[in-house]
CSV table of C-alpha atoms in Angstrom, one decimal:
chain,number,residue,atom,x,y,z
A,1,MET,CA,29.1,-15.0,10.9
A,2,SER,CA,27.2,-11.8,10.3
A,3,LEU,CA,23.5,-12.0,9.5
A,4,ILE,CA,23.9,-9.2,7.1
A,5,GLN,CA,26.9,-7.3,5.8
A,6,VAL,CA,26.5,-3.9,4.1
A,7,GLU,CA,29.5,-3.2,2.0
A,8,ASP,CA,30.4,0.2,0.6
A,9,LEU,CA,26.8,1.0,0.0
A,10,SER,CA,25.8,4.2,-1.8
A,11,VAL,CA,22.2,5.2,-2.5
A,12,SER,CA,21.2,8.1,-4.8
A,13,TYR,CA,17.8,9.5,-5.8
A,14,GLY,CA,18.5,11.2,-9.1
A,15,ALA,CA,21.4,13.5,-8.6
A,16,ARG,CA,21.0,13.5,-4.9
A,17,THR,CA,23.2,11.1,-3.0
A,18,VAL,CA,21.7,10.2,0.4
A,19,LEU,CA,24.1,7.5,1.4
A,20,SER,CA,27.7,7.3,0.5
A,21,ARG,CA,29.9,4.3,1.1
A,22,VAL,CA,28.3,2.9,4.2
A,23,SER,CA,29.6,-0.3,5.6
A,24,LEU,CA,28.2,-2.1,8.6
A,25,HIS,CA,27.4,-5.6,9.7
A,26,VAL,CA,24.9,-7.1,12.1
A,27,ALA,CA,25.8,-10.1,14.2
A,28,PRO,CA,23.2,-12.6,15.5
A,29,GLY,CA,21.4,-11.4,18.6
A,30,GLU,CA,22.9,-7.9,18.5
A,31,ILE,CA,20.9,-4.7,19.0
A,32,ILE,CA,22.2,-1.8,16.9
A,33,THR,CA,20.7,1.6,17.0
A,34,ILE,CA,21.2,4.0,14.2
A,35,VAL,CA,20.9,7.7,15.0
A,36,GLY,CA,21.2,10.7,12.8
A,37,PRO,CA,19.6,14.0,11.8
A,38,ASN,CA,16.7,14.2,9.3
A,39,GLY,CA,17.8,13.4,5.8
A,40,SER,CA,20.8,11.5,7.0
A,41,GLY,CA,19.8,8.4,5.0
A,42,LYS,CA,18.7,6.3,7.9
A,43,THR,CA,15.5,5.1,6.2
A,44,SER,CA,17.3,4.7,2.8
A,45,LEU,CA,19.7,2.3,4.6
A,46,LEU,CA,16.9,0.1,5.8
A,47,ARG,CA,15.1,0.3,2.5
A,48,ALA,CA,18.3,-0.8,0.7
A,49,ILE,CA,18.5,-3.8,3.1
A,50,ILE,CA,15.0,-4.9,2.4
A,51,GLY,CA,15.5,-4.4,-1.4
A,52,ALA,CA,13.1,-1.5,-1.8
A,53,VAL,CA,15.8,0.7,-3.2
A,54,LYS,CA,18.6,-0.2,-5.5
A,55,PRO,CA,22.1,0.8,-4.4
A,56,SER,CA,24.0,2.9,-6.8
A,57,GLN,CA,27.2,1.4,-5.5
A,58,GLY,CA,28.1,-1.4,-3.1
A,59,ARG,CA,26.0,-4.3,-1.9
A,60,VAL,CA,24.1,-5.9,0.9
A,61,ILE,CA,25.0,-9.5,1.6
A,62,GLN,CA,22.6,-11.7,3.6
A,63,ARG,CA,23.7,-14.9,5.2
A,64,ASN,CA,21.8,-17.8,3.7
A,65,GLU,CA,18.1,-17.8,4.5
A,66,VAL,CA,18.1,-14.9,6.9
A,67,LYS,CA,14.6,-14.1,7.8
A,68,ILE,CA,13.9,-10.4,8.2
A,69,GLY,CA,11.0,-8.8,10.1
A,70,TYR,CA,10.4,-5.2,9.1
A,71,VAL,CA,8.5,-2.5,11.0
A,72,PRO,CA,8.0,0.5,8.6
A,73,GLN,CA,8.2,4.1,9.7
A,74,LYS,CA,4.6,5.0,8.9
A,75,LEU,CA,1.7,2.9,7.9
A,76,HIS,CA,-1.3,4.8,6.9
A,77,ILE,CA,-4.5,2.6,6.8
A,78,ASP,CA,-6.9,4.2,4.4
A,79,GLU,CA,-10.3,4.7,6.0
A,80,THR,CA,-11.9,2.8,3.2
A,81,LEU,CA,-10.0,-0.4,3.9
A,82,PRO,CA,-11.6,-2.6,6.5
A,83,ILE,CA,-9.1,-5.0,8.1
A,84,THR,CA,-8.8,-6.7,11.4
A,85,VAL,CA,-5.6,-7.2,13.2
A,86,SER,CA,-5.6,-10.9,12.7
A,87,ARG,CA,-6.3,-10.5,9.0
A,88,PHE,CA,-3.4,-8.1,8.7
A,89,LEU,CA,-1.1,-10.5,10.5
A,90,LYS,CA,-2.0,-13.2,8.0
A,91,LEU,CA,-0.5,-11.1,5.2
A,92,PRO,CA,1.1,-12.1,2.9
A,93,GLY,CA,0.3,-15.7,3.9
A,94,GLY,CA,1.2,-19.0,5.4
A,95,VAL,CA,0.3,-18.1,9.0
A,96,THR,CA,-1.8,-20.1,11.5
A,97,ALA,CA,-4.1,-18.8,14.2
A,98,GLU,CA,-1.6,-20.0,16.8
A,99,ASP,CA,1.2,-18.0,15.1
A,100,ILE,CA,-1.0,-14.9,15.4
A,101,ASN,CA,-1.7,-15.3,19.1
A,102,HIS,CA,1.9,-16.0,19.8
A,103,ALA,CA,3.1,-13.0,17.9
A,104,LEU,CA,0.6,-10.7,19.5
A,105,ALA,CA,1.6,-12.0,23.0
A,106,GLN,CA,5.2,-11.4,22.1
A,107,ALA,CA,4.5,-7.9,21.1
A,108,GLY,CA,2.6,-7.3,24.3
A,109,VAL,CA,-0.9,-6.9,22.9
A,110,PRO,CA,-2.5,-10.4,23.2
A,111,ASP,CA,-6.2,-9.3,23.1
A,112,LEU,CA,-6.2,-7.3,19.9
A,113,ALA,CA,-6.7,-10.0,17.3
A,114,LYS,CA,-10.3,-9.0,16.5
A,115,ALA,CA,-9.9,-5.2,16.6
A,116,GLN,CA,-10.0,-3.1,13.4
A,117,LEU,CA,-6.6,-1.8,12.5
A,118,SER,CA,-7.9,1.7,11.9
A,119,GLN,CA,-9.2,2.0,15.4
A,120,LEU,CA,-6.1,1.2,17.3
A,121,SER,CA,-4.2,3.8,19.4
A,122,GLY,CA,-0.7,4.8,18.3
A,123,GLY,CA,1.0,2.5,20.8
A,124,GLN,CA,-1.2,-0.4,20.0
A,125,PHE,CA,-0.7,0.1,16.3
A,126,GLN,CA,3.1,0.1,16.6
A,127,ARG,CA,2.9,-3.2,18.6
A,128,VAL,CA,0.7,-4.8,16.0
A,129,LEU,CA,3.3,-3.8,13.4
A,130,LEU,CA,5.9,-5.4,15.7
A,131,ALA,CA,3.8,-8.5,15.9
A,132,HIS,CA,3.6,-8.6,12.1
A,133,ALA,CA,7.4,-8.4,11.9
A,134,LEU,CA,7.7,-11.1,14.5
A,135,ILE,CA,5.3,-13.6,13.0
A,136,GLY,CA,7.8,-15.0,10.5
A,137,LYS,CA,10.2,-15.8,13.4
A,138,PRO,CA,12.9,-13.4,12.0
A,139,ASP,CA,16.6,-13.6,12.6
A,140,LEU,CA,16.8,-9.9,12.2
A,141,LEU,CA,14.3,-7.2,13.2
A,142,LEU,CA,14.4,-3.9,11.3
A,143,LEU,CA,12.6,-1.0,13.0
A,144,ASP,CA,12.3,2.4,11.4
A,145,GLU,CA,11.5,5.0,14.0
A,146,ALA,CA,9.1,2.6,15.7
A,147,THR,CA,8.4,5.0,18.5
A,148,GLN,CA,7.4,7.9,16.4
A,149,GLY,CA,4.3,9.5,17.7
A,150,LEU,CA,4.5,7.8,21.0
A,151,ASP,CA,5.0,9.7,24.2
A,152,GLN,CA,8.1,9.2,26.5
A,153,ARG,CA,6.4,6.5,28.5
A,154,GLY,CA,5.1,4.8,25.4
A,155,SER,CA,8.5,4.8,23.8
A,156,ALA,CA,10.1,3.4,26.9
A,157,SER,CA,7.7,0.6,27.2
A,158,PHE,CA,8.1,-0.2,23.5
A,159,TYR,CA,11.9,-0.4,23.8
A,160,GLN,CA,11.5,-2.7,26.8
A,161,GLN,CA,9.3,-4.9,24.7
A,162,ILE,CA,12.0,-5.1,22.0
A,163,GLU,CA,14.5,-6.1,24.6
A,164,THR,CA,12.2,-8.8,25.9
A,165,VAL,CA,11.7,-10.0,22.3
A,166,ARG,CA,15.4,-10.2,21.8
A,167,GLN,CA,15.9,-12.2,25.1
A,168,ASP,CA,13.1,-14.6,24.1
A,169,THR,CA,13.9,-15.2,20.5
A,170,GLY,CA,17.5,-14.2,20.2
A,171,CYS,CA,16.9,-12.2,17.1
A,172,ALA,CA,19.2,-9.3,16.2
A,173,VAL,CA,17.7,-5.8,16.0
A,174,LEU,CA,18.7,-3.0,13.8
A,175,MET,CA,16.7,0.1,14.5
A,176,ILE,CA,16.5,3.8,13.7
A,177,SER,CA,15.9,6.4,16.3
A,178,HIS,CA,15.0,9.9,15.5
A,179,GLU,CA,15.6,10.9,19.1
A,180,LEU,CA,19.3,11.7,18.8
A,181,HIS,CA,20.0,11.9,22.5
A,182,VAL,CA,17.8,9.1,23.6
A,183,VAL,CA,18.7,5.6,22.6
A,184,MET,CA,18.1,2.3,24.1
A,185,SER,CA,20.3,1.3,27.0
A,186,ALA,CA,20.2,-2.2,25.7
A,187,SER,CA,21.9,-1.3,22.4
A,188,ASP,CA,25.1,-3.1,21.9
A,189,ARG,CA,26.2,-0.6,19.4
A,190,VAL,CA,25.1,2.8,18.2
A,191,ILE,CA,25.9,4.0,14.7
A,192,CYS,CA,25.7,7.7,14.0
A,193,LEU,CA,24.8,8.3,10.4
A,194,ASN,CA,24.8,11.4,8.4
A,195,GLY,CA,25.1,10.4,4.8
A,196,HIS,CA,28.0,8.3,5.9
A,197,VAL,CA,28.9,6.6,9.1
A,198,CYS,CA,30.2,9.3,11.4
A,199,CYS,CA,31.1,7.2,14.3
A,200,GLU,CA,29.9,4.1,16.2
A,201,GLY,CA,30.3,2.7,19.6
A,202,THR,CA,28.6,1.5,22.8
A,203,PRO,CA,26.1,3.8,24.4
A,204,ALA,CA,27.0,5.0,27.9
A,205,VAL,CA,24.3,4.0,30.3
A,206,VAL,CA,23.3,7.0,32.3
A,207,ALA,CA,20.0,5.8,33.8
A,208,SER,CA,21.5,6.5,37.2
A,209,ALA,CA,22.7,10.0,36.4
A,210,PRO,CA,20.9,12.8,38.2
A,211,GLU,CA,20.4,14.9,35.1
A,212,TYR,CA,18.8,11.9,33.4
A,213,ARG,CA,16.5,11.2,36.3
A,214,ALA,CA,15.5,14.8,36.5
A,215,LEU,CA,14.6,14.7,32.8
A,216,PHE,CA,12.8,11.4,32.5
A,217,GLY,CA,12.1,10.3,36.0
A,218,THR,CA,12.5,6.7,37.1
A,219,GLY,CA,9.3,5.4,35.4
A,220,THR,CA,11.1,4.2,32.3
A,221,GLY,CA,12.9,1.4,34.2
A,222,GLY,CA,16.2,2.3,32.7
A,223,ALA,CA,15.1,1.6,29.1
A,224,LEU,CA,16.1,5.1,28.0
A,225,ALA,CA,19.6,6.2,28.2
A,226,LEU,CA,21.6,9.1,27.2
A,227,TYR,CA,24.0,8.4,24.5
A,228,ARG,CA,27.1,10.6,24.5
A,229,HIS,CA,29.6,10.3,21.8
A,230,ASP,CA,32.8,12.0,21.6
A,231,HIS,CA,33.2,14.5,18.9
A,232,ASP,CA,36.8,15.1,19.2
A,233,HIS,CA,37.4,12.2,16.9
A,234,ASP,CA,38.9,13.0,13.6
A,235,HIS,CA,36.9,12.9,10.4
A,236,ASP,CA,38.7,12.0,7.3
A,237,HIS,CA,36.0,13.5,5.2
A,238,GLY,CA,36.9,17.1,5.9
A,239,ASP,CA,34.4,18.8,3.7
A,240,HIS,CA,31.2,18.2,5.7
A,241,ASN,CA,30.2,20.3,8.6
A,242,HIS,CA,27.4,19.0,10.8
A,243,ASP,CA,26.7,20.3,14.1
A,244,HIS,CA,26.0,17.7,16.7
A,245,ASP,CA,25.9,20.0,19.6
A,246,ASN,CA,22.5,21.3,19.0
A,247,THR,CA,20.9,17.9,18.5
A,248,GLU,CA,22.6,16.1,21.2
A,249,ALA,CA,22.0,18.4,24.2
A,250,PRO,CA,19.2,17.2,26.3
A,251,GLU,CA,16.4,19.7,26.5
B,1,MET,CA,-41.3,-12.9,-17.5
B,2,LEU,CA,-38.0,-11.8,-19.0
B,3,ASP,CA,-37.6,-11.8,-22.7
B,4,ASP,CA,-34.4,-13.4,-24.1
B,5,PHE,CA,-32.6,-10.1,-24.6
B,6,MET,CA,-33.4,-9.2,-21.0
B,7,VAL,CA,-31.8,-12.4,-19.8
B,8,ARG,CA,-28.7,-11.7,-21.9
B,9,ALA,CA,-28.6,-8.1,-20.5
B,10,ALA,CA,-28.9,-9.3,-17.0
B,11,LEU,CA,-26.1,-11.9,-17.5
B,12,ALA,CA,-23.9,-9.1,-19.0
B,13,GLY,CA,-24.6,-6.8,-16.1
B,14,ILE,CA,-23.9,-9.5,-13.6
B,15,GLY,CA,-20.6,-10.4,-15.4
B,16,VAL,CA,-19.4,-6.8,-15.2
B,17,ALA,CA,-20.4,-6.4,-11.6
B,18,PHE,CA,-18.5,-9.7,-10.8
B,19,ALA,CA,-15.2,-8.3,-12.3
B,20,ALA,CA,-15.7,-4.8,-11.1
B,21,ALA,CA,-16.2,-5.7,-7.4
B,22,PRO,CA,-12.7,-6.9,-6.4
B,23,LEU,CA,-11.0,-4.5,-8.7
B,24,GLY,CA,-13.2,-1.7,-7.5
B,25,CYS,CA,-12.2,-2.4,-3.9
B,26,PHE,CA,-8.5,-1.9,-4.9
B,27,VAL,CA,-9.4,1.2,-6.8
B,28,VAL,CA,-11.0,2.6,-3.7
B,29,TRP,CA,-8.3,1.5,-1.2
B,30,ARG,CA,-5.5,2.8,-3.4
B,31,ARG,CA,-7.3,6.0,-4.3
B,32,MET,CA,-7.2,5.3,-8.0
B,33,ALA,CA,-10.7,6.5,-8.7
B,34,TYR,CA,-9.6,9.2,-11.0
B,35,PHE,CA,-7.2,6.8,-12.7
B,36,GLY,CA,-10.1,4.4,-13.4
B,37,ASP,CA,-12.2,7.2,-14.7
B,38,ALA,CA,-9.5,8.5,-16.9
B,39,THR,CA,-8.6,5.2,-18.5
B,40,ALA,CA,-12.3,4.5,-19.2
B,41,HIS,CA,-12.6,7.9,-21.0
B,42,ALA,CA,-9.5,7.1,-23.1
B,43,ALA,CA,-11.3,3.9,-24.2
B,44,ILE,CA,-13.4,5.9,-26.7
B,45,LEU,CA,-10.2,6.4,-28.7
B,46,GLY,CA,-9.9,2.7,-28.7
B,47,VAL,CA,-13.4,2.3,-30.1
B,48,ALA,CA,-12.5,4.7,-32.9
B,49,LEU,CA,-9.3,2.8,-33.8
B,50,SER,CA,-11.2,-0.5,-33.7
B,51,LEU,CA,-13.7,0.8,-36.2
B,52,ALA,CA,-11.0,2.4,-38.4
B,53,PHE,CA,-9.0,-0.8,-38.6
B,54,SER,CA,-11.9,-3.1,-38.3
B,55,MET,CA,-10.6,-4.8,-35.2
B,56,SER,CA,-12.7,-6.1,-32.4
B,57,ILE,CA,-13.7,-3.4,-30.0
B,58,PHE,CA,-12.4,-5.5,-27.1
B,59,VAL,CA,-8.8,-5.6,-28.6
B,60,GLY,CA,-8.8,-1.9,-29.6
B,61,THR,CA,-9.9,-0.6,-26.2
B,62,MET,CA,-7.6,-2.9,-24.3
B,63,THR,CA,-4.7,-1.7,-26.3
B,64,VAL,CA,-5.5,2.0,-25.9
B,65,VAL,CA,-6.2,1.7,-22.2
B,66,LEU,CA,-2.9,-0.2,-21.6
B,67,LEU,CA,-1.0,2.3,-23.6
B,68,MET,CA,-2.6,5.1,-21.7
B,69,ALA,CA,-1.6,3.5,-18.3
B,70,LEU,CA,1.9,3.0,-19.6
B,71,VAL,CA,2.2,6.7,-20.7
B,72,VAL,CA,0.9,7.8,-17.3
B,73,SER,CA,3.4,5.7,-15.4
B,74,VAL,CA,6.3,6.9,-17.5
B,75,LEU,CA,5.3,10.6,-17.3
B,76,SER,CA,4.3,10.7,-13.6
B,77,GLY,CA,6.9,12.2,-11.4
B,78,ARG,CA,8.2,14.4,-14.2
B,79,GLY,CA,6.9,17.8,-13.1
B,80,TYR,CA,3.1,17.3,-13.4
B,81,ALA,CA,0.8,16.2,-10.6
B,82,MET,CA,-0.9,12.9,-11.3
B,83,ASP,CA,-4.4,14.3,-11.6
B,84,THR,CA,-3.2,17.0,-14.1
B,85,LEU,CA,-1.5,14.3,-16.2
B,86,LEU,CA,-4.5,12.0,-16.1
B,87,GLY,CA,-6.8,15.0,-16.9
B,88,VAL,CA,-4.8,16.0,-19.9
B,89,LEU,CA,-4.4,12.4,-21.3
B,90,ALA,CA,-7.9,11.2,-20.6
B,91,HIS,CA,-9.8,14.1,-22.0
B,92,SER,CA,-7.4,14.4,-25.0
B,93,ALA,CA,-8.0,10.8,-25.7
B,94,LEU,CA,-11.7,11.2,-25.4
B,95,ALA,CA,-11.7,14.3,-27.6
B,96,PHE,CA,-9.5,12.7,-30.3
B,97,GLY,CA,-11.6,9.6,-30.1
B,98,LEU,CA,-14.8,11.5,-30.6
B,99,VAL,CA,-13.3,13.4,-33.6
B,100,ALA,CA,-11.9,10.3,-35.1
B,101,VAL,CA,-15.2,8.4,-34.9
B,102,SER,CA,-16.9,11.2,-36.8
B,103,LEU,CA,-14.2,11.2,-39.5
B,104,ILE,CA,-14.6,7.5,-40.2
B,105,SER,CA,-16.6,7.5,-43.4
B,106,GLY,CA,-19.0,4.8,-44.5
B,107,VAL,CA,-19.7,3.6,-41.0
B,108,ARG,CA,-22.8,4.9,-39.3
B,109,ILE,CA,-22.4,4.3,-35.6
B,110,ASP,CA,-24.3,5.2,-32.6
B,111,LEU,CA,-21.9,7.1,-30.4
B,112,MET,CA,-24.3,7.1,-27.6
B,113,ALA,CA,-24.0,3.3,-27.5
B,114,TYR,CA,-20.3,3.6,-26.5
B,115,LEU,CA,-20.7,6.6,-24.2
B,116,PHE,CA,-23.6,5.1,-22.2
B,117,GLY,CA,-23.6,1.4,-23.1
B,118,ASP,CA,-26.1,-0.6,-25.0
B,119,ILE,CA,-26.8,-3.5,-22.6
B,120,LEU,CA,-30.1,-4.4,-24.3
B,121,ALA,CA,-28.2,-5.2,-27.5
B,122,VAL,CA,-25.8,-7.6,-26.0
B,123,SER,CA,-25.3,-10.7,-28.2
B,124,ARG,CA,-24.3,-14.2,-27.4
B,125,GLY,CA,-20.8,-13.3,-28.6
B,126,ASP,CA,-20.7,-10.2,-26.4
B,127,LEU,CA,-21.7,-12.3,-23.5
B,128,ALA,CA,-18.8,-14.7,-24.1
B,129,VAL,CA,-16.4,-11.8,-24.2
B,130,ILE,CA,-17.8,-10.2,-21.1
B,131,TRP,CA,-17.8,-13.4,-19.0
B,132,GLY,CA,-14.4,-14.5,-20.4
B,133,GLY,CA,-12.9,-11.1,-19.5
B,134,ALA,CA,-14.6,-11.0,-16.1
B,135,ALA,CA,-13.4,-14.5,-15.2
B,136,LEU,CA,-9.9,-13.5,-16.2
B,137,VAL,CA,-10.0,-10.4,-14.0
B,138,VAL,CA,-11.3,-12.2,-11.0
B,139,ALA,CA,-8.8,-15.1,-11.5
B,140,LEU,CA,-5.9,-12.6,-11.8
B,141,ILE,CA,-6.9,-10.6,-8.7
B,142,GLY,CA,-7.6,-13.8,-6.8
B,143,TRP,CA,-4.2,-15.2,-7.7
B,144,ARG,CA,-2.4,-12.0,-6.6
B,145,TRP,CA,-4.8,-11.2,-3.7
B,146,SER,CA,-2.4,-11.3,-0.8
B,147,ALA,CA,0.5,-9.7,-2.6
B,148,LEU,CA,-1.9,-6.9,-3.9
B,149,LEU,CA,-3.2,-6.4,-0.4
B,150,THR,CA,0.2,-6.2,1.2
B,151,SER,CA,1.4,-3.7,-1.5
B,152,THR,CA,-1.7,-1.6,-0.9
B,153,LEU,CA,-1.1,-1.4,2.8
B,154,ASN,CA,2.6,-0.5,2.5
B,155,GLU,CA,5.1,-0.8,-0.3
B,156,ASP,CA,8.1,-1.3,2.0
B,157,LEU,CA,6.3,-4.0,3.9
B,158,ALA,CA,5.7,-5.7,0.6
B,159,TYR,CA,9.4,-5.5,-0.4
B,160,ALA,CA,10.4,-6.9,3.0
B,161,SER,CA,8.1,-9.9,2.3
B,162,GLY,CA,9.7,-10.4,-1.1
B,163,ILE,CA,6.8,-8.9,-3.1
B,164,ASN,CA,7.5,-6.3,-5.8
B,165,PRO,CA,4.8,-3.7,-5.5
B,166,LYS,CA,5.5,-2.4,-9.0
B,167,ARG,CA,4.6,-5.7,-10.5
B,168,GLU,CA,1.4,-5.8,-8.4
B,169,GLN,CA,0.5,-2.3,-9.8
B,170,LEU,CA,0.9,-3.7,-13.3
B,171,VAL,CA,-1.5,-6.6,-12.5
B,172,LEU,CA,-4.1,-4.0,-11.4
B,173,THR,CA,-3.5,-1.9,-14.5
B,174,ILE,CA,-4.1,-5.0,-16.7
B,175,ALA,CA,-7.2,-6.0,-14.8
B,176,LEU,CA,-8.5,-2.4,-15.2
B,177,ALA,CA,-7.9,-2.5,-18.9
B,178,ILE,CA,-9.8,-5.8,-19.3
B,179,THR,CA,-12.6,-4.5,-17.2
B,180,VAL,CA,-13.0,-1.3,-19.2
B,181,ALA,CA,-12.9,-3.3,-22.4
B,182,VAL,CA,-15.7,-5.6,-21.3
B,183,ALA,CA,-17.8,-3.0,-19.6
B,184,ILE,CA,-18.1,-0.6,-22.5
B,185,LYS,CA,-21.1,-2.5,-24.0
B,186,VAL,CA,-22.8,-2.6,-20.6
B,187,VAL,CA,-22.5,0.8,-19.0
B,188,GLY,CA,-20.4,2.8,-21.6
B,189,VAL,CA,-17.2,4.6,-21.1
B,190,LEU,CA,-18.7,7.4,-19.0
B,191,LEU,CA,-20.1,5.1,-16.3
B,192,ILE,CA,-17.5,2.4,-16.0
B,193,ALA,CA,-15.8,4.1,-13.1
B,194,ALA,CA,-19.2,4.2,-11.4
B,195,MET,CA,-19.5,0.4,-11.6
B,196,LEU,CA,-16.0,0.1,-10.0
B,197,ILE,CA,-16.3,2.6,-7.2
B,198,ILE,CA,-20.0,2.8,-6.1
B,199,PRO,CA,-20.5,-0.9,-5.2
B,200,ALA,CA,-17.2,-1.0,-3.3
B,201,ALA,CA,-18.0,2.3,-1.5
B,202,ALA,CA,-21.5,1.0,-0.7
B,203,ALA,CA,-19.9,-2.2,0.7
B,204,ARG,CA,-17.5,-0.5,3.0
B,205,PRO,CA,-19.9,0.1,6.0
B,206,LEU,CA,-21.0,-3.5,5.9
B,207,SER,CA,-17.5,-5.1,6.0
B,208,ARG,CA,-14.8,-5.9,8.6
B,209,THR,CA,-12.3,-7.6,6.3
B,210,PRO,CA,-11.0,-6.8,2.8
B,211,GLU,CA,-12.5,-10.1,1.5
B,212,GLY,CA,-15.8,-9.3,3.1
B,213,MET,CA,-15.8,-6.0,1.3
B,214,ALA,CA,-15.1,-7.5,-2.1
B,215,VAL,CA,-17.9,-10.1,-1.7
B,216,ALA,CA,-20.3,-7.5,-0.5
B,217,ALA,CA,-19.4,-5.2,-3.4
B,218,GLY,CA,-20.0,-8.1,-5.8
B,219,LEU,CA,-23.4,-8.7,-4.4
B,220,ILE,CA,-24.4,-5.1,-4.4
B,221,GLY,CA,-23.1,-4.7,-8.0
B,222,MET,CA,-25.1,-7.8,-9.2
B,223,LEU,CA,-28.3,-6.7,-7.4
B,224,SER,CA,-27.9,-3.2,-8.9
B,225,ALA,CA,-27.6,-4.7,-12.4
B,226,ILE,CA,-30.7,-6.8,-12.0
B,227,ILE,CA,-32.8,-4.2,-10.3
B,228,GLY,CA,-31.5,-1.4,-12.6
B,229,LEU,CA,-32.4,-3.4,-15.7
B,230,ARG,CA,-35.9,-4.2,-14.3
B,231,ALA,CA,-36.4,-0.5,-13.5
B,232,ALA,CA,-35.2,0.5,-17.0
B,233,PHE,CA,-37.7,-1.9,-18.5
B,234,VAL,CA,-40.6,-0.8,-16.4
B,235,LEU,CA,-39.8,3.0,-16.5
B,236,ASP,CA,-38.5,3.0,-20.0
B,237,THR,CA,-35.2,4.6,-18.9
B,238,PRO,CA,-31.7,4.0,-20.3
B,239,ALA,CA,-30.3,0.8,-18.9
B,240,GLY,CA,-26.7,1.6,-18.0
B,241,PRO,CA,-27.5,4.8,-16.0
B,242,SER,CA,-30.4,3.0,-14.3
B,243,ILE,CA,-28.0,0.4,-13.0
B,244,VAL,CA,-25.7,3.1,-11.7
B,245,CYS,CA,-28.6,4.9,-10.0
B,246,VAL,CA,-29.6,1.7,-8.1
B,247,ALA,CA,-26.0,1.3,-7.0
B,248,ALA,CA,-25.9,4.9,-5.9
B,249,ILE,CA,-29.1,4.5,-3.9
B,250,THR,CA,-27.6,1.4,-2.2
B,251,PHE,CA,-24.5,3.6,-1.3
B,252,LEU,CA,-26.8,6.1,0.3
B,253,ALA,CA,-28.6,3.4,2.3
B,254,THR,CA,-25.4,1.8,3.7
B,255,SER,CA,-24.0,5.3,4.5
B,256,VAL,CA,-27.1,6.1,6.5
B,257,LEU,CA,-26.9,2.7,8.2
B,258,ARG,CA,-23.3,3.5,9.2
B,259,GLY,CA,-24.5,6.9,10.6
B,260,PHE,CA,-27.1,5.1,12.8
B,261,ARG,CA,-24.5,2.6,14.0
B,262,HIS,CA,-22.1,5.4,15.0
B,263,GLN,CA,-24.9,7.1,16.9
B,264,ARG,CA,-25.6,4.1,19.1
């Protein structure tokens, strides 16, 4: 049975509809990547799943007692707020010191417990956010552009960490990537979103392709792959006109 | 040797510092300083209404401050920037309050007492109100502490943990209203925001955790109250402003301390 089932979901902010009639499901242990241009409603979809935004239509059904770990897109720590990594991981509560060490190890940053949150590097910070999401032993991990602000190498190593986490814990992963052409080779499915679900399918693993190697080198260990989807498919919607060719072409 | 009224004054100052410390930390972390200032200014309208309808000052100011917070949250996001909205409402409320106070006939009141506080005239009844309100604020914030902190860090993170950040915002607003209402007698409406912000800001360089900062802010606030009162007694200066001056000097000291630490 699916962990979560999104049925016919629409989200509007005032008169502006950002998501219209989106349906999708996440099965246990599955890694799904959502790609789409800016303003395509990716973040709104995740926010609807965690209950931060009310759908104007449709619903999100969770299997009983599904635990969700969420990594937000941006987390700005105000300079005036002193907080250590371990204190942050204790929020909102019910966490032991052992849980903290375990989650930090899982996220690949075992030594950071005593560091101040505001003094971490971008990569360390994302991993601490990942540790926070992992600490409740989630069945489903939601990541909103978790590699934003990381360089190519940083992103690759972060994606590898996610893959390891999935192998170790068996949790499902639903993540957003702003890098339209670069998605994780480990994704079981890729959903292309642009206000509605344009298309979905398995990503082609092109880590061995010469163009790919020329672009990214071999240092990423195959964690980055080029996702090509076929745009000859027929859209029923007719009236929208989005240009995938610009965004998809590797620079 | 402190006279009896000095003991009462010190206890009143300590009570306000006690409530203002944890609340002030959230005001600083959430960048609500202007909101705190604005609601405090609006309280003078509450004072006027209390006198006009012979209610207790505490009830009158609480009501006006809560109403003001409600109006701000309803109007925000409707074409005005938050600071514009707060500026309009706070200063209008202050102006209307000052006018209303002058119109109330038959009552001779010392407006200065409400603008700058009258800590030396604190009665036993006032003390009960101050300590009751302070205990309520600290209990409220203590009860919601983790949820408040999570909401302050990131609203979506709060939602994902099953916390409603809007409800936590309301908790803070209520705590702010109570604090303003109890602090009027001690520092007056013009300096309430100072008691919220300055001890918290002074505590920042000394702290590594949110809890540590709240405790440090409390200690700094209480010390400022005691030392400020003593200074006011010795130098014959107004008590409320003297307390704030001591807090400000502490802020300066901890900032310099931080500067030295960074240099090493």
